Coordinates of C-alpha atoms and ligand atoms in Angstrom, one line a residue:
X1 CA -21.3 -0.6 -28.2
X2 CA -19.4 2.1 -29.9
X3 CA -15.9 1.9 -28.4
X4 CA -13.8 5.6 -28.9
X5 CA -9.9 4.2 -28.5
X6 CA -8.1 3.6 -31.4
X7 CA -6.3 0.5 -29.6
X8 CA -7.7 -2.3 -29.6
X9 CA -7.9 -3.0 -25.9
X10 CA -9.0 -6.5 -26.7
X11 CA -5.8 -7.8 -28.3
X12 CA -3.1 -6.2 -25.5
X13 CA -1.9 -9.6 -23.5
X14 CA 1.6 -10.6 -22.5
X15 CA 3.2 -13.9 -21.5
X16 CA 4.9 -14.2 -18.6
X17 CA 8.5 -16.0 -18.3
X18 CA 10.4 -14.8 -15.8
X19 CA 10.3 -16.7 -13.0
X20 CA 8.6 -19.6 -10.8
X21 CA 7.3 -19.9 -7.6
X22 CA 7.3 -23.4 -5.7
X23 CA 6.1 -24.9 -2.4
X24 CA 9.3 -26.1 -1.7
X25 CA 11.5 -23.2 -2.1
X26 CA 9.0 -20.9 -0.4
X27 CA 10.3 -19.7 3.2
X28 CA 7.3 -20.8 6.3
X29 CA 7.2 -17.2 6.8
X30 CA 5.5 -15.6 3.7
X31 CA 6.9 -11.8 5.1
X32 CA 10.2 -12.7 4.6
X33 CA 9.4 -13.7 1.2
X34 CA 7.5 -10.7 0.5
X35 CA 11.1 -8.7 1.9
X36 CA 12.9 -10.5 -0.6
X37 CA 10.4 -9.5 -3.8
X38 CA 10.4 -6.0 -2.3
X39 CA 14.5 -5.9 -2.2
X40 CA 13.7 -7.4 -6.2
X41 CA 11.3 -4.6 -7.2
X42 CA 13.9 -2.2 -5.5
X43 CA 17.0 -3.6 -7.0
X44 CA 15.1 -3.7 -10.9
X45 CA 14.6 0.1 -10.5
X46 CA 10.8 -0.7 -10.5
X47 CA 9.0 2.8 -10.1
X48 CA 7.8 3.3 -7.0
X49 CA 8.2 -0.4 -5.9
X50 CA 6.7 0.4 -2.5
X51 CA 3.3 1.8 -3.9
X52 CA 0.7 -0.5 -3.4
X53 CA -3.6 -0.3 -3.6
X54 CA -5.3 0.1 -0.4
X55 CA -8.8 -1.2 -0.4
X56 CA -11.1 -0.6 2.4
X57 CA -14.7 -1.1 3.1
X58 CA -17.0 2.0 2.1
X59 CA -19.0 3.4 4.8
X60 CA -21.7 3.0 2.2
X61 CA -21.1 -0.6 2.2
X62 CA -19.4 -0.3 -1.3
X63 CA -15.6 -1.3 -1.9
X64 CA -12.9 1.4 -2.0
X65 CA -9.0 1.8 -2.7
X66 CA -6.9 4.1 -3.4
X67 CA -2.5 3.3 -3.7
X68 CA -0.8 4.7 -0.6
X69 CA 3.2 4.0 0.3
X70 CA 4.3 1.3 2.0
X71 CA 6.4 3.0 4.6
X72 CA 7.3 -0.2 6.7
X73 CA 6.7 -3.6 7.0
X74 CA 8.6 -6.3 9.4
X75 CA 6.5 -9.3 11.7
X76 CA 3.8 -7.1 13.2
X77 CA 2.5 -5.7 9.9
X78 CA 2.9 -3.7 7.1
X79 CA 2.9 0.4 8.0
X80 CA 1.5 3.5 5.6
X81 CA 0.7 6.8 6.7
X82 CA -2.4 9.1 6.5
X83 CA -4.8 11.6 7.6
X84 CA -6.7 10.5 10.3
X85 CA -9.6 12.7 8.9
X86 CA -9.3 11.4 5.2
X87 CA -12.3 8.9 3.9
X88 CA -10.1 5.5 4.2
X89 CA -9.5 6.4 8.2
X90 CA -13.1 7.4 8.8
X91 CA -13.5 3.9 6.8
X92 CA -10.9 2.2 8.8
X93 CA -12.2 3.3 12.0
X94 CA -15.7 1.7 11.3
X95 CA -14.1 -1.4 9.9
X96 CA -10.7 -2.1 11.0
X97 CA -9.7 -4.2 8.3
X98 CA -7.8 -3.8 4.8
X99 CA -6.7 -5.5 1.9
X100 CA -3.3 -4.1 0.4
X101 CA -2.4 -5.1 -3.7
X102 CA 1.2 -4.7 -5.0
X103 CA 2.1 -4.9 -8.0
X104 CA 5.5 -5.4 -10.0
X105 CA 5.3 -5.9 -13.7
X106 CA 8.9 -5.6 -14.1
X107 CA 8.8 -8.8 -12.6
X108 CA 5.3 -10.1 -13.1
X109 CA 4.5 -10.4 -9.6
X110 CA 1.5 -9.3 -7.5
X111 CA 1.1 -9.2 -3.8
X112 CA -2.4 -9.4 -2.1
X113 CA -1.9 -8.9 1.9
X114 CA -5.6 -9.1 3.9
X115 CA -5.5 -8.3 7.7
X116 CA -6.3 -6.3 10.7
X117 CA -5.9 -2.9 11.1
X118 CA -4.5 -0.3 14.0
X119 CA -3.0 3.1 14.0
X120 CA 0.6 2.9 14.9
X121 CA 1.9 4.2 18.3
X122 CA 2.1 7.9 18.5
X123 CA 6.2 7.6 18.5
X124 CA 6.4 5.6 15.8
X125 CA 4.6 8.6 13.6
X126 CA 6.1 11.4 15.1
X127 CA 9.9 9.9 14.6
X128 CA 8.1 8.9 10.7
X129 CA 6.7 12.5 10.0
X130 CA 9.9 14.3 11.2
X131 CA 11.9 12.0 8.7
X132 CA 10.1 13.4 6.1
X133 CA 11.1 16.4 4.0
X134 CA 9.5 19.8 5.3
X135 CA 7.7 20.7 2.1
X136 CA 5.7 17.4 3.2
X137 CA 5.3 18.1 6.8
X138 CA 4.0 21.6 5.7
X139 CA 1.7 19.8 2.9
X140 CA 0.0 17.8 6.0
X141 CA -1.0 20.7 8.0
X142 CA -2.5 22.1 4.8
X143 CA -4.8 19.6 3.3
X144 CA -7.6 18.6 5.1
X145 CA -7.5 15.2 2.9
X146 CA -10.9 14.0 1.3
X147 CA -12.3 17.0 2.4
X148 CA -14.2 19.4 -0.4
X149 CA -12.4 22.3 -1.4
X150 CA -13.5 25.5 -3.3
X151 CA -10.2 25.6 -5.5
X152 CA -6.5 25.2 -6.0
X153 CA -6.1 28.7 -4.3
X154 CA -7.5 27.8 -1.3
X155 CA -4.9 24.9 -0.7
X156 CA -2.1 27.5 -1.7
X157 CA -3.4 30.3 0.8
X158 CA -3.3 27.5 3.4
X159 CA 0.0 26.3 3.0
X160 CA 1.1 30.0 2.6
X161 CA -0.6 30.2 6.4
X162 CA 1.3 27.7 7.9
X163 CA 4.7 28.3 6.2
X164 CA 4.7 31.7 8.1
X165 CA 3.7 30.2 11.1
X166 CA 6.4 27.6 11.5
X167 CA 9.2 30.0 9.6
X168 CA 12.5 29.2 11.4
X169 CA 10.9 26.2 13.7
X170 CA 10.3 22.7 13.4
X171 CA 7.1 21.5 12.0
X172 CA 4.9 19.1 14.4
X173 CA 3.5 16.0 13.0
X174 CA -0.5 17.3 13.2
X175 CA -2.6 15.3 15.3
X176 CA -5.0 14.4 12.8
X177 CA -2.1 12.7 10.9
X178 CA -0.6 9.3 11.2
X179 CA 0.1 5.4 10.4
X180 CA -2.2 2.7 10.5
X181 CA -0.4 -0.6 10.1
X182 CA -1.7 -3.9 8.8
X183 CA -1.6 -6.9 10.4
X184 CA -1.7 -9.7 8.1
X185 CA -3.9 -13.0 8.6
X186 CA -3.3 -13.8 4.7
X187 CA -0.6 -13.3 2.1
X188 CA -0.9 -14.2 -1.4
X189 CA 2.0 -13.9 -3.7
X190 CA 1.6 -14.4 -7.5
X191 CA 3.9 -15.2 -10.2
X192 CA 3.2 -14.8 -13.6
X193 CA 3.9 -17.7 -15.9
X194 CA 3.7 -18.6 -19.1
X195 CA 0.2 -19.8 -20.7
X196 CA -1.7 -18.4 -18.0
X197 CA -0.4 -20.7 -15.9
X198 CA 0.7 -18.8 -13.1
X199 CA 1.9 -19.5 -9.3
X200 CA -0.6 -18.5 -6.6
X201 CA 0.9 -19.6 -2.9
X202 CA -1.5 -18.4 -0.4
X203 CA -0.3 -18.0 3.3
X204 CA -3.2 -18.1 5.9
X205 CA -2.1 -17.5 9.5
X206 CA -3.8 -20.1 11.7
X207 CA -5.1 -19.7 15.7
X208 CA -1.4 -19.8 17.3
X209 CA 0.1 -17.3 14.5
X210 CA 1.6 -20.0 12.6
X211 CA 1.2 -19.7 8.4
X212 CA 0.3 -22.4 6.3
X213 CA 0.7 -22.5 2.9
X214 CA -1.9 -23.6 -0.1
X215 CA -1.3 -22.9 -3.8
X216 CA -4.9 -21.5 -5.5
X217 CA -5.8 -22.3 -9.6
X218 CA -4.5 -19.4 -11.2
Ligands
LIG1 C1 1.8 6.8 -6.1 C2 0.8 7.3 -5.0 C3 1.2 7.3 -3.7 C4 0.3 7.7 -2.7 N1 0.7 7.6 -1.4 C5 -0.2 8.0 -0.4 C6 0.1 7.7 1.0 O1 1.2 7.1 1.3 N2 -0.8 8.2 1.9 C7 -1.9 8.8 1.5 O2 -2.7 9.2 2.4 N3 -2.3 9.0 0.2 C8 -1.4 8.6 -0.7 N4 -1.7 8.8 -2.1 C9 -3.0 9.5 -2.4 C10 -4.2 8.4 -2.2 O3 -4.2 7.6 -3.4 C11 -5.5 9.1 -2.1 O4 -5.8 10.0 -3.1 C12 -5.7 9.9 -0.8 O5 -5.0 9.2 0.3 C13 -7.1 10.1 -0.4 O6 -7.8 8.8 -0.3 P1 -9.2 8.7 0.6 O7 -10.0 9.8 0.2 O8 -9.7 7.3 0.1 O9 -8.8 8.7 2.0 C14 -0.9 8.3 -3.1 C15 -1.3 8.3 -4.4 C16 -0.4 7.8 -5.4 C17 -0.9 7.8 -6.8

């Protein structure tokens, strides 16, 4: 095989030093753990520490994922918002359930959270979207996400629309446009470490909600 890059992709490897993670310092609950490594991706400046990869079964059967924003997270789940009409929705409403990967190389962790999904109450999105600047509440009435589009134009004569038609008046969170939150029945949180050697503590929730706590091979 004829490989085109000048780097050798081969040789690119780092060891990882920073940091432990241990069965016995681990809180019971695995979300406040995953607080505190959020609050550490935050307070290291890490870019956007609250992007993560959202994979989703395919209608086709195939995998999919995309990164979307963690906008939330506290004991009922972990909350990003969407278009209801996009592909992962369509996906999500034929199989309600989601797989979200973080991941902070400033501090050589990853986070895998697997659980069940639901669309957030309808006041819990409105009092989201009108938090959010206007440009983006304008952007969500103009994209018809993961549909087909002729051209770049075509987005810009649409937003153009609705600019005029909200000019001087709130915007209102579009129907079609909301959270889904994820709630989790397992939480893995990785640690890199030296040698290959990571730390991988799973959490699994059991039949009564509580979490137990394995450690997986790296
Ligand atoms: C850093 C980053 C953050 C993103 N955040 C979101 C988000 O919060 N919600 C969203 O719908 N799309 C977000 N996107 C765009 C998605 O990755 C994706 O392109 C879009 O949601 C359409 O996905 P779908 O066709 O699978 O539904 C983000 C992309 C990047 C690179």
């Amino acid at each position: 095989m004829v490989c085109r890059m000048k780097a050798d992709l081969a040789s690119i490897r780092s060891d990882y030093q920073r940091a432990g993670l241990d069965e016995q310092s681990a809180p019971s609950d695995p979300i406040r753990l995953f607080e505190r490594w959020m609050q550490d991706a935050i307070d290291a400046k890490h870019p956007e520490p609250n992007a993560a990869t959202l994979a989703t079964l395919g209608e086709d059967g195939d995998p999919d994922a995309r990164v979307v924003l963690l906008k939330g997270v506290d004991d009922a789940g972990f909350v990003f918002y969407t278009s209801y009409e996009s592909a992962k929705a369509r996906q999500l409403a034929a199989h309600p359930r989601a797989t979200l990967v973080f991941f902070w190389l400033m501090l050589e962790r990853q986070v895998r959270v697997r659980g069940e999904v639901t669309r957030v109450p309808e006041a819990e999105s409105d009092a989201y979207f009108a938090s959010r600047p206007r440009e983006s509440q304008l952007g969500a009435w103009t994209s018809h996400q993961s549909a087909v589009i002729g051209g770049r134009a075509e987005l810009e004569a649409k937003l153009a629309e609705v600019t005029t038609r909200y000019d001087g008046k709130d915007v209102p969170r579009p129907p079609t446009w909301g959270g889904f939150r994820i709630a989790p029945t397992s939480i893995e949180l990785w640690q890199g470490r030296p040698a290959r050697l990571h730390d991988r503590l799973r959490y699994a929730r059991g039949e009564a909600g509580a979490w137990s706590i394995t450690r997986l091979s790296p």
